[in-house]
mmCIF file of C-alpha atoms in Angstrom:
data_model
loop_
_atom_site.group_PDB
_atom_site.id
_atom_site.type_symbol
_atom_site.label_atom_id
_atom_site.label_comp_id
_atom_site.label_asym_id
_atom_site.label_seq_id
_atom_site.Cartn_x
_atom_site.Cartn_y
_atom_site.Cartn_z
ATOM 1 C CA UNK A 288 -33.676 -92.758 -146.376
ATOM 2 C CA UNK A 289 -33.886 -95.791 -144.230
ATOM 3 C CA UNK A 290 -36.928 -96.523 -142.270
ATOM 4 C CA UNK A 291 -36.348 -94.759 -139.101
ATOM 5 C CA UNK A 292 -34.808 -91.382 -138.019
ATOM 6 C CA UNK A 293 -33.251 -92.572 -134.822
ATOM 7 C CA UNK A 294 -29.654 -91.336 -134.503
ATOM 8 C CA UNK A 295 -27.140 -93.753 -132.888
ATOM 9 C CA UNK A 296 -23.556 -93.478 -131.595
ATOM 10 C CA UNK A 297 -20.692 -94.335 -133.802
ATOM 11 C CA UNK A 298 -19.694 -97.089 -131.257
ATOM 12 C CA UNK A 299 -23.347 -98.506 -131.516
ATOM 13 C CA UNK A 300 -23.197 -98.261 -135.311
ATOM 14 C CA UNK A 301 -20.085 -100.431 -135.380
ATOM 15 C CA UNK A 302 -21.939 -103.409 -134.150
ATOM 16 C CA UNK A 303 -22.299 -104.004 -137.947
ATOM 17 C CA UNK A 304 -20.013 -102.147 -140.535
ATOM 18 C CA UNK A 305 -19.408 -102.431 -144.228
ATOM 19 C CA UNK A 306 -15.672 -102.861 -144.965
ATOM 20 C CA UNK A 307 -13.652 -100.259 -146.721
ATOM 21 C CA UNK A 308 -13.096 -101.841 -150.256
ATOM 22 C CA UNK A 309 -10.944 -100.230 -152.968
ATOM 23 C CA UNK A 310 -13.022 -99.409 -156.113
ATOM 24 C CA UNK A 311 -16.042 -100.581 -154.421
ATOM 25 C CA UNK A 312 -17.209 -98.527 -151.386
ATOM 26 C CA UNK A 313 -17.331 -95.156 -153.051
ATOM 27 C CA UNK A 314 -19.904 -92.412 -152.315
ATOM 28 C CA UNK A 315 -22.504 -94.001 -154.723
ATOM 29 C CA UNK A 316 -22.177 -97.326 -153.118
ATOM 30 C CA UNK A 317 -22.339 -95.843 -149.522
ATOM 31 C CA UNK A 318 -25.626 -93.936 -150.470
ATOM 32 C CA UNK A 319 -27.118 -97.077 -151.720
ATOM 33 C CA UNK A 320 -26.284 -99.020 -148.833
ATOM 34 C CA UNK A 321 -27.542 -96.364 -146.408
ATOM 35 C CA UNK A 322 -30.978 -96.479 -147.999
ATOM 36 C CA UNK A 323 -31.049 -100.188 -146.994
ATOM 37 C CA UNK A 324 -30.016 -99.798 -143.302
ATOM 38 C CA UNK A 325 -30.076 -96.538 -141.299
ATOM 39 C CA UNK A 326 -27.625 -97.815 -138.605
ATOM 40 C CA UNK A 327 -24.849 -99.677 -140.072
ATOM 41 C CA UNK A 328 -21.457 -98.063 -140.002
ATOM 42 C CA UNK A 329 -20.132 -97.278 -143.568
ATOM 43 C CA UNK A 330 -16.511 -96.776 -144.565
ATOM 44 C CA UNK A 331 -14.857 -95.070 -147.538
ATOM 45 C CA UNK A 332 -12.298 -96.623 -149.785
ATOM 46 C CA UNK A 333 -8.945 -96.137 -148.418
ATOM 47 C CA UNK A 334 -7.714 -92.594 -148.947
ATOM 48 C CA UNK A 335 -3.886 -92.020 -148.689
ATOM 49 C CA UNK A 336 -2.703 -89.235 -146.615
ATOM 50 C CA UNK A 337 -0.123 -88.118 -149.356
ATOM 51 C CA UNK A 338 -3.037 -87.875 -151.780
ATOM 52 C CA UNK A 339 -4.803 -85.369 -149.405
ATOM 53 C CA UNK A 340 -1.892 -83.453 -147.944
ATOM 54 C CA UNK A 341 0.597 -83.362 -151.032
ATOM 55 C CA UNK A 342 -1.802 -83.888 -153.959
ATOM 56 C CA UNK A 343 -4.629 -81.743 -152.648
ATOM 57 C CA UNK A 344 -7.186 -84.360 -153.713
ATOM 58 C CA UNK A 345 -9.928 -83.309 -151.453
ATOM 59 C CA UNK A 346 -12.521 -84.546 -153.766
ATOM 60 C CA UNK A 347 -11.661 -87.926 -152.398
ATOM 61 C CA UNK A 348 -13.464 -86.815 -149.204
ATOM 62 C CA UNK A 349 -16.701 -85.995 -150.957
ATOM 63 C CA UNK A 350 -19.895 -87.572 -149.379
ATOM 64 C CA UNK A 351 -23.465 -86.918 -148.963
ATOM 65 C CA UNK A 352 -25.085 -85.910 -145.702
ATOM 66 C CA UNK A 353 -27.397 -88.853 -145.908
ATOM 67 C CA UNK A 354 -24.400 -91.411 -145.539
ATOM 68 C CA UNK A 355 -23.775 -90.806 -141.810
ATOM 69 C CA UNK A 356 -22.639 -92.597 -139.770
ATOM 70 C CA UNK A 357 -19.612 -92.743 -142.035
ATOM 71 C CA UNK A 358 -15.897 -93.244 -141.459
ATOM 72 C CA UNK A 359 -13.024 -92.417 -143.586
ATOM 73 C CA UNK A 360 -10.045 -94.742 -143.789
ATOM 74 C CA UNK A 361 -6.643 -93.244 -144.218
ATOM 75 C CA UNK A 362 -3.428 -94.884 -145.474
ATOM 76 C CA UNK A 363 -0.078 -93.566 -144.423
ATOM 77 C CA UNK A 364 2.929 -94.006 -142.246
ATOM 78 C CA UNK A 365 4.192 -90.459 -141.610
ATOM 79 C CA UNK A 366 2.672 -89.157 -138.302
ATOM 80 C CA UNK A 367 2.827 -85.574 -139.307
ATOM 81 C CA UNK A 368 1.117 -86.040 -142.675
ATOM 82 C CA UNK A 369 -1.428 -88.401 -141.192
ATOM 83 C CA UNK A 370 -2.311 -85.682 -138.570
ATOM 84 C CA UNK A 371 -2.771 -83.136 -141.485
ATOM 85 C CA UNK A 372 -4.918 -85.567 -143.309
ATOM 86 C CA UNK A 373 -6.993 -86.255 -140.162
ATOM 87 C CA UNK A 374 -7.617 -82.723 -139.771
ATOM 88 C CA UNK A 375 -8.900 -82.450 -143.377
ATOM 89 C CA UNK A 376 -11.247 -85.548 -142.853
ATOM 90 C CA UNK A 377 -12.627 -83.915 -139.747
ATOM 91 C CA UNK A 378 -13.316 -80.677 -141.566
ATOM 92 C CA UNK A 379 -15.091 -82.631 -144.301
ATOM 93 C CA UNK A 380 -17.445 -83.934 -141.615
ATOM 94 C CA UNK A 381 -16.608 -87.654 -141.250
ATOM 95 C CA UNK A 382 -17.680 -89.337 -137.942
ATOM 96 C CA UNK A 383 -14.540 -91.349 -137.534
ATOM 97 C CA UNK A 384 -11.066 -91.621 -138.873
ATOM 98 C CA UNK A 385 -9.559 -95.148 -139.252
ATOM 99 C CA UNK A 386 -5.888 -95.993 -139.955
ATOM 100 C CA UNK A 387 -5.382 -98.893 -142.395
ATOM 101 C CA UNK A 388 -2.830 -101.445 -140.850
ATOM 102 C CA UNK A 389 -4.252 -104.443 -142.946
ATOM 103 C CA UNK A 390 -4.051 -103.902 -146.629
ATOM 104 C CA UNK A 391 -1.377 -106.299 -148.250
ATOM 105 C CA UNK A 392 -1.188 -104.877 -151.749
ATOM 106 C CA UNK A 393 2.231 -104.178 -153.212
ATOM 107 C CA UNK A 394 1.241 -100.802 -153.882
ATOM 108 C CA UNK A 395 0.423 -100.102 -150.240
ATOM 109 C CA UNK A 396 3.593 -101.814 -149.167
ATOM 110 C CA UNK A 397 5.750 -99.648 -151.366
ATOM 111 C CA UNK A 398 4.223 -96.598 -149.555
ATOM 112 C CA UNK A 399 5.288 -98.143 -146.247
ATOM 113 C CA UNK A 400 1.794 -98.453 -144.884
ATOM 114 C CA UNK A 401 -1.128 -100.971 -144.749
ATOM 115 C CA UNK A 402 -0.466 -104.481 -143.260
ATOM 116 C CA UNK A 403 3.257 -103.967 -143.349
ATOM 117 C CA UNK A 404 2.914 -101.736 -140.353
ATOM 118 C CA UNK A 405 2.096 -104.739 -138.172
ATOM 119 C CA UNK A 406 5.836 -105.061 -138.120
ATOM 120 C CA UNK A 407 6.420 -101.643 -136.491
ATOM 121 C CA UNK A 408 3.759 -101.166 -133.823
ATOM 122 C CA UNK A 409 5.772 -98.356 -132.276
ATOM 123 C CA UNK A 410 5.548 -96.316 -135.564
ATOM 124 C CA UNK A 411 1.672 -97.139 -135.634
ATOM 125 C CA UNK A 412 1.448 -95.745 -131.986
ATOM 126 C CA UNK A 413 3.169 -92.539 -133.134
ATOM 127 C CA UNK A 414 0.758 -92.224 -136.048
ATOM 128 C CA UNK A 415 -2.343 -92.616 -134.084
ATOM 129 C CA UNK A 416 -1.047 -90.299 -131.307
ATOM 130 C CA UNK A 417 -0.582 -87.640 -133.954
ATOM 131 C CA UNK A 418 -3.942 -88.231 -135.519
ATOM 132 C CA UNK A 419 -5.753 -88.137 -132.283
ATOM 133 C CA UNK A 420 -4.018 -84.758 -131.420
ATOM 134 C CA UNK A 421 -5.375 -83.432 -134.676
ATOM 135 C CA UNK A 422 -8.862 -85.155 -134.572
ATOM 136 C CA UNK A 423 -12.227 -84.012 -133.405
ATOM 137 C CA UNK A 424 -13.676 -87.426 -133.863
ATOM 138 C CA UNK A 425 -12.636 -90.903 -132.786
ATOM 139 C CA UNK A 426 -9.396 -92.500 -134.331
ATOM 140 C CA UNK A 427 -9.535 -96.151 -134.909
ATOM 141 C CA UNK A 428 -7.428 -98.917 -136.293
ATOM 142 C CA UNK A 429 -8.012 -101.712 -138.664
ATOM 143 C CA UNK A 430 -5.349 -104.508 -138.575
ATOM 144 C CA UNK A 431 -4.505 -108.105 -139.355
ATOM 145 C CA UNK A 432 -3.657 -110.754 -136.724
ATOM 146 C CA UNK A 433 -0.154 -110.608 -138.046
ATOM 147 C CA UNK A 434 1.916 -110.748 -141.200
ATOM 148 C CA UNK A 435 4.350 -113.366 -142.823
ATOM 149 C CA UNK A 436 6.058 -115.436 -140.317
ATOM 150 C CA UNK A 437 4.925 -113.522 -137.121
ATOM 151 C CA UNK A 438 3.186 -115.612 -134.524
ATOM 152 C CA UNK A 439 -0.246 -114.033 -134.193
ATOM 153 C CA UNK A 440 -0.507 -115.336 -130.559
ATOM 154 C CA UNK A 441 2.375 -113.175 -129.764
ATOM 155 C CA UNK A 442 2.155 -110.286 -132.048
ATOM 156 C CA UNK A 443 -1.471 -109.349 -131.707
ATOM 157 C CA UNK A 444 -1.769 -108.839 -128.103
ATOM 158 C CA UNK A 445 1.599 -106.837 -128.092
ATOM 159 C CA UNK A 446 0.147 -104.731 -130.988
ATOM 160 C CA UNK A 447 -3.163 -104.041 -129.208
ATOM 161 C CA UNK A 448 -1.294 -103.104 -125.930
ATOM 162 C CA UNK A 449 1.062 -100.658 -127.745
ATOM 163 C CA UNK A 450 -1.693 -99.032 -129.815
ATOM 164 C CA UNK A 451 -4.249 -98.839 -127.087
ATOM 165 C CA UNK A 452 -1.484 -97.081 -124.886
ATOM 166 C CA UNK A 453 -1.452 -94.372 -127.402
ATOM 167 C CA UNK A 454 -5.123 -93.720 -126.925
ATOM 168 C CA UNK A 455 -6.983 -96.026 -129.433
ATOM 169 C CA UNK A 456 -9.836 -97.981 -127.854
ATOM 170 C CA UNK A 457 -11.578 -99.335 -131.049
ATOM 171 C CA UNK A 458 -10.014 -101.829 -133.399
ATOM 172 C CA UNK A 459 -11.382 -103.938 -136.360
ATOM 173 C CA UNK A 460 -9.317 -107.143 -136.513
ATOM 174 C CA UNK A 461 -9.164 -108.995 -139.826
ATOM 175 C CA UNK A 462 -8.814 -112.521 -138.545
ATOM 176 C CA UNK A 463 -6.241 -113.732 -141.067
ATOM 177 C CA UNK A 464 -2.587 -113.178 -141.303
ATOM 178 C CA UNK A 465 -1.406 -111.114 -144.346
ATOM 179 C CA UNK A 466 1.298 -112.595 -146.492
ATOM 180 C CA UNK A 467 3.266 -109.527 -147.984
ATOM 181 C CA UNK A 468 5.313 -111.608 -150.456
ATOM 182 C CA UNK A 469 3.922 -114.511 -152.679
ATOM 183 C CA UNK A 470 0.233 -113.859 -152.405
ATOM 184 C CA UNK A 471 -1.999 -111.470 -154.173
ATOM 185 C CA UNK A 472 -4.394 -109.087 -152.346
ATOM 186 C CA UNK A 473 -7.148 -111.460 -153.592
ATOM 187 C CA UNK A 474 -5.373 -114.624 -152.234
ATOM 188 C CA UNK A 475 -4.812 -112.646 -148.929
ATOM 189 C CA UNK A 476 -8.584 -112.643 -148.538
ATOM 190 C CA UNK A 477 -8.864 -116.429 -148.888
ATOM 191 C CA UNK A 478 -5.621 -118.493 -148.468
ATOM 192 C CA UNK A 479 -4.408 -117.625 -145.010
ATOM 193 C CA UNK A 480 -6.659 -119.401 -142.537
ATOM 194 C CA UNK A 481 -9.132 -117.527 -140.339
ATOM 195 C CA UNK A 482 -8.625 -117.551 -136.685
ATOM 196 C CA UNK A 483 -11.809 -116.115 -135.081
ATOM 197 C CA UNK A 484 -10.856 -117.805 -131.697
ATOM 198 C CA UNK A 485 -7.811 -115.495 -131.452
ATOM 199 C CA UNK A 486 -10.073 -112.428 -131.872
ATOM 200 C CA UNK A 487 -12.388 -113.655 -129.181
ATOM 201 C CA UNK A 488 -9.383 -114.283 -127.063
ATOM 202 C CA UNK A 489 -8.270 -110.759 -127.519
ATOM 203 C CA UNK A 490 -11.674 -109.552 -126.235
ATOM 204 C CA UNK A 491 -11.251 -111.555 -123.118
ATOM 205 C CA UNK A 492 -7.685 -110.328 -122.695
ATOM 206 C CA UNK A 493 -8.576 -106.647 -123.358
ATOM 207 C CA UNK A 494 -12.280 -106.278 -122.117
ATOM 208 C CA UNK A 495 -12.001 -102.351 -122.117
ATOM 209 C CA UNK A 496 -11.256 -102.351 -125.774
ATOM 210 C CA UNK A 497 -13.981 -102.197 -128.458
ATOM 211 C CA UNK A 498 -13.192 -105.065 -130.876
ATOM 212 C CA UNK A 499 -14.842 -105.943 -134.078
ATOM 213 C CA UNK A 500 -14.060 -108.956 -136.107
ATOM 214 C CA UNK A 501 -13.565 -108.999 -139.917
ATOM 215 C CA UNK A 502 -12.816 -111.618 -142.555
ATOM 216 C CA UNK A 503 -15.005 -114.175 -144.293
ATOM 217 C CA UNK A 504 -18.249 -113.147 -142.619
ATOM 218 C CA UNK A 505 -21.230 -113.811 -144.993
ATOM 219 C CA UNK A 506 -24.454 -113.557 -142.990
ATOM 220 C CA UNK A 507 -26.370 -111.745 -140.253
ATOM 221 C CA UNK A 508 -26.452 -115.057 -138.446
ATOM 222 C CA UNK A 509 -22.713 -115.065 -138.067
ATOM 223 C CA UNK A 510 -22.833 -111.414 -136.859
ATOM 224 C CA UNK A 511 -25.299 -112.262 -134.161
ATOM 225 C CA UNK A 512 -23.030 -115.183 -133.217
ATOM 226 C CA UNK A 513 -20.041 -112.949 -132.698
ATOM 227 C CA UNK A 514 -22.084 -110.387 -130.703
ATOM 228 C CA UNK A 515 -23.298 -113.215 -128.505
ATOM 229 C CA UNK A 516 -19.705 -114.414 -128.138
ATOM 230 C CA UNK A 517 -18.933 -111.003 -126.554
ATOM 231 C CA UNK A 518 -17.351 -109.133 -129.441
ATOM 232 C CA UNK A 519 -18.474 -105.676 -129.818
ATOM 233 C CA UNK A 520 -19.028 -105.749 -133.604
ATOM 234 C CA UNK A 521 -18.507 -107.354 -136.939
ATOM 235 C CA UNK A 522 -17.409 -105.973 -140.353
ATOM 236 C CA UNK A 523 -18.654 -107.517 -143.608
ATOM 237 C CA UNK A 524 -17.150 -106.820 -146.930
ATOM 238 C CA UNK A 525 -17.744 -108.820 -150.253
ATOM 239 C CA UNK A 526 -21.013 -110.412 -148.865
ATOM 240 C CA UNK A 527 -22.490 -106.922 -148.209
ATOM 241 C CA UNK A 528 -21.496 -105.787 -151.634
ATOM 242 C CA UNK A 529 -22.505 -108.849 -153.833
ATOM 243 C CA UNK A 530 -25.705 -109.625 -151.852
ATOM 244 C CA UNK A 531 -26.567 -106.348 -150.113
ATOM 245 C CA UNK A 532 -30.212 -107.193 -149.581
ATOM 246 C CA UNK A 533 -29.351 -110.336 -147.453
ATOM 247 C CA UNK A 534 -27.059 -108.340 -145.230
ATOM 248 C CA UNK A 535 -28.410 -104.818 -144.859
ATOM 249 C CA UNK A 536 -32.176 -104.970 -145.401
ATOM 250 C CA UNK A 537 -32.669 -106.836 -142.208
ATOM 251 C CA UNK A 538 -29.831 -105.299 -140.213
ATOM 252 C CA UNK A 539 -31.666 -102.419 -138.613
ATOM 253 C CA UNK A 540 -34.145 -104.909 -137.057
ATOM 254 C CA UNK A 541 -31.801 -108.049 -136.454
ATOM 255 C CA UNK A 542 -28.673 -106.174 -135.233
ATOM 256 C CA UNK A 543 -29.898 -102.840 -133.870
ATOM 257 C CA UNK A 544 -33.425 -103.638 -132.715
ATOM 258 C CA UNK A 545 -34.879 -100.930 -134.860
ATOM 259 C CA UNK A 546 -37.953 -100.960 -137.127
ATOM 260 C CA UNK A 547 -38.294 -99.873 -140.752
ATOM 261 C CA UNK A 548 -37.169 -102.803 -142.845
ATOM 262 C CA UNK A 549 -37.643 -102.131 -146.591
ATOM 263 C CA UNK A 550 -37.911 -104.351 -149.722
ATOM 264 C CA UNK A 551 -35.246 -104.503 -152.405
ATOM 265 C CA UNK A 552 -37.772 -103.081 -154.845
ATOM 266 C CA UNK A 553 -38.405 -100.059 -152.552
ATOM 267 C CA UNK A 554 -34.587 -99.350 -152.288
ATOM 268 C CA UNK A 555 -34.342 -99.515 -156.118
ATOM 269 C CA UNK A 556 -37.133 -96.987 -156.604
ATOM 270 C CA UNK A 557 -35.693 -94.756 -153.911
ATOM 271 C CA UNK A 558 -32.433 -94.727 -155.812
ATOM 272 C CA UNK A 559 -34.067 -93.169 -158.812
ATOM 273 C CA UNK A 560 -33.968 -89.380 -157.672
ATOM 274 C CA UNK A 561 -30.364 -89.846 -156.622
ATOM 275 C CA UNK A 562 -29.576 -91.477 -159.960
ATOM 276 C CA UNK A 563 -31.471 -88.489 -161.816
ATOM 277 C CA UNK A 564 -29.410 -85.839 -159.963
ATOM 278 C CA UNK A 565 -26.187 -87.575 -160.923
ATOM 279 C CA UNK A 566 -27.203 -87.743 -164.550
ATOM 280 C CA UNK A 567 -28.275 -84.146 -164.553
ATOM 281 C CA UNK A 568 -24.757 -83.213 -163.172
ATOM 282 C CA UNK A 569 -23.227 -85.025 -166.052
ATOM 283 C CA UNK A 570 -22.433 -88.249 -164.336
ATOM 284 C CA UNK A 571 -22.632 -91.674 -165.978
ATOM 285 C CA UNK A 572 -25.404 -94.362 -165.140
ATOM 286 C CA UNK A 573 -22.874 -97.041 -164.604
ATOM 287 C CA UNK A 574 -21.092 -95.235 -161.867
ATOM 288 C CA UNK A 575 -23.985 -95.975 -159.696
ATOM 289 C CA UNK A 576 -25.799 -98.990 -161.117
ATOM 290 C CA UNK A 577 -22.583 -101.143 -160.992
ATOM 291 C CA UNK A 578 -23.067 -101.256 -157.261
ATOM 292 C CA UNK A 579 -26.636 -102.312 -157.519
ATOM 293 C CA UNK A 580 -26.123 -105.483 -159.674
ATOM 294 C CA UNK A 581 -26.501 -107.771 -156.734
ATOM 295 C CA UNK A 582 -29.596 -106.062 -155.221
ATOM 296 C CA UNK A 583 -32.085 -108.912 -156.173
ATOM 297 C CA UNK A 584 -29.396 -111.770 -155.924
ATOM 298 C CA UNK A 585 -31.404 -114.998 -155.457
ATOM 299 C CA UNK A 586 -34.709 -113.382 -156.175
ATOM 300 C CA UNK A 587 -37.060 -113.648 -159.084
ATOM 301 C CA UNK A 588 -35.783 -111.446 -161.976
ATOM 302 C CA UNK A 589 -32.279 -111.252 -160.620
ATOM 303 C CA UNK A 590 -30.604 -112.390 -163.846
ATOM 304 C CA UNK A 591 -32.657 -110.054 -166.028
ATOM 305 C CA UNK A 592 -31.944 -107.117 -163.713
ATOM 306 C CA UNK A 593 -28.241 -107.756 -163.854
ATOM 307 C CA UNK A 594 -28.246 -108.221 -167.654
ATOM 308 C CA UNK A 595 -30.138 -105.191 -168.460
ATOM 309 C CA UNK A 596 -28.061 -102.838 -166.187
ATOM 310 C CA UNK A 597 -24.762 -104.468 -167.188
ATOM 311 C CA UNK A 598 -25.463 -104.109 -170.948
ATOM 312 C CA UNK A 599 -27.265 -100.803 -170.906
ATOM 313 C CA UNK A 600 -25.757 -98.631 -168.286
ATOM 314 C CA UNK A 601 -22.132 -98.608 -169.538
ATOM 315 C CA UNK A 602 -22.928 -96.482 -172.596
ATOM 316 C CA UNK A 603 -21.944 -92.934 -172.584
ATOM 317 C CA UNK A 604 -25.561 -91.596 -173.083
ATOM 318 C CA UNK A 605 -27.291 -94.273 -170.954
ATOM 319 C CA UNK A 606 -30.140 -92.500 -168.951
ATOM 320 C CA UNK A 607 -32.910 -93.321 -166.510
ATOM 321 C CA UNK A 608 -34.794 -95.377 -169.289
ATOM 322 C CA UNK A 609 -32.297 -98.115 -168.915
ATOM 323 C CA UNK A 610 -32.712 -98.153 -165.103
ATOM 324 C CA UNK A 611 -36.554 -98.015 -165.546
ATOM 325 C CA UNK A 612 -36.579 -100.801 -168.000
ATOM 326 C CA UNK A 613 -34.506 -102.930 -165.667
ATOM 327 C CA UNK A 614 -36.812 -102.250 -162.772
ATOM 328 C CA UNK A 615 -39.887 -102.692 -164.909
ATOM 329 C CA UNK A 616 -38.605 -106.199 -165.858
ATOM 330 C CA UNK A 617 -38.650 -107.397 -162.352
ATOM 331 C CA UNK A 618 -41.733 -109.427 -161.301
ATOM 332 C CA UNK A 619 -43.788 -107.479 -158.783
ATOM 333 C CA UNK A 620 -43.256 -110.240 -156.038
ATOM 334 C CA UNK A 621 -39.484 -109.611 -156.099
ATOM 335 C CA UNK A 622 -39.215 -109.257 -152.398
ATOM 336 C CA UNK A 623 -36.392 -110.177 -150.095
ATOM 337 C CA UNK A 624 -36.039 -113.796 -149.082
ATOM 338 C CA UNK A 625 -35.913 -114.621 -145.394
ATOM 339 C CA UNK A 626 -32.676 -113.704 -143.781
ATOM 340 C CA UNK A 627 -29.896 -116.145 -144.268
ATOM 341 C CA UNK A 628 -31.950 -118.258 -146.787
ATOM 342 C CA UNK A 629 -30.202 -120.092 -149.617
ATOM 343 C CA UNK A 630 -29.766 -117.836 -152.496
ATOM 344 C CA UNK A 631 -29.176 -119.973 -155.649
ATOM 345 C CA UNK A 632 -30.807 -117.815 -158.430
#
């Protein structure tokens, strides 16, 4: 695991978190990320309450003990169903249950949850109250600054006031509006302008709330800037996935003040036993290595690493020999570049 055994609180861990990302932050990805940083708060992909309660899909809650601190993100809009799902998440051993009030996809909207819930804060308050009554861990909310034609300057403080009155004290705010019609989920990550100042303003207006900022953050330097500005945390998504070494290898030291920084090569070597167990259980190599393609981004051998894993791991019979060949092809000096350095390879 990561280079120290110091256990931190979930609140402290949320100084830096890796965003819940559909099809990306599965249990293999989270195990890989945890090897790089012992302290960062990890999130599952969004799991819908109906899938757990009505569908009995409890396998969606599978995770390894080594992943902690780890939070599960729920999607839903029925208070009773969310309460049942929360109970299942707590029984599964998660450290936090987060309600998704930020996803703009059509599929999520059709289920009457995600970002569309920004329009009904009273319902969100009912949901989190029911979740908190069923929970043995903290219930949190990830939201947008508003949706469609809403005025974020009016909507966001009212939303925080309403939801915090129901007992939620920790929020992650994606600093973009969500456009529910006319923009794809991908466009909703880039097109609406970011308003970090509004999130900072919310921290000043609600000093007792634990507020993290999300959206467009791509370096630890930016994270440190937000913490210096008084925010309680920052959440990084795509940058942590596509260039995990740049974000996670230095995070214990830079964000949490803890020792134990590793090299990218060490992490790759430490993944080998995990991959071996997965293969022995009948799993496919690609299920794990697809999350590791960016491990050496910007470093010597990065292109060869990506090519060998991309081409070799997808086959049904691909084994550890493929992974070993990709690792062997890396030059021995393939160490992390200085934090926040330009990465053009």
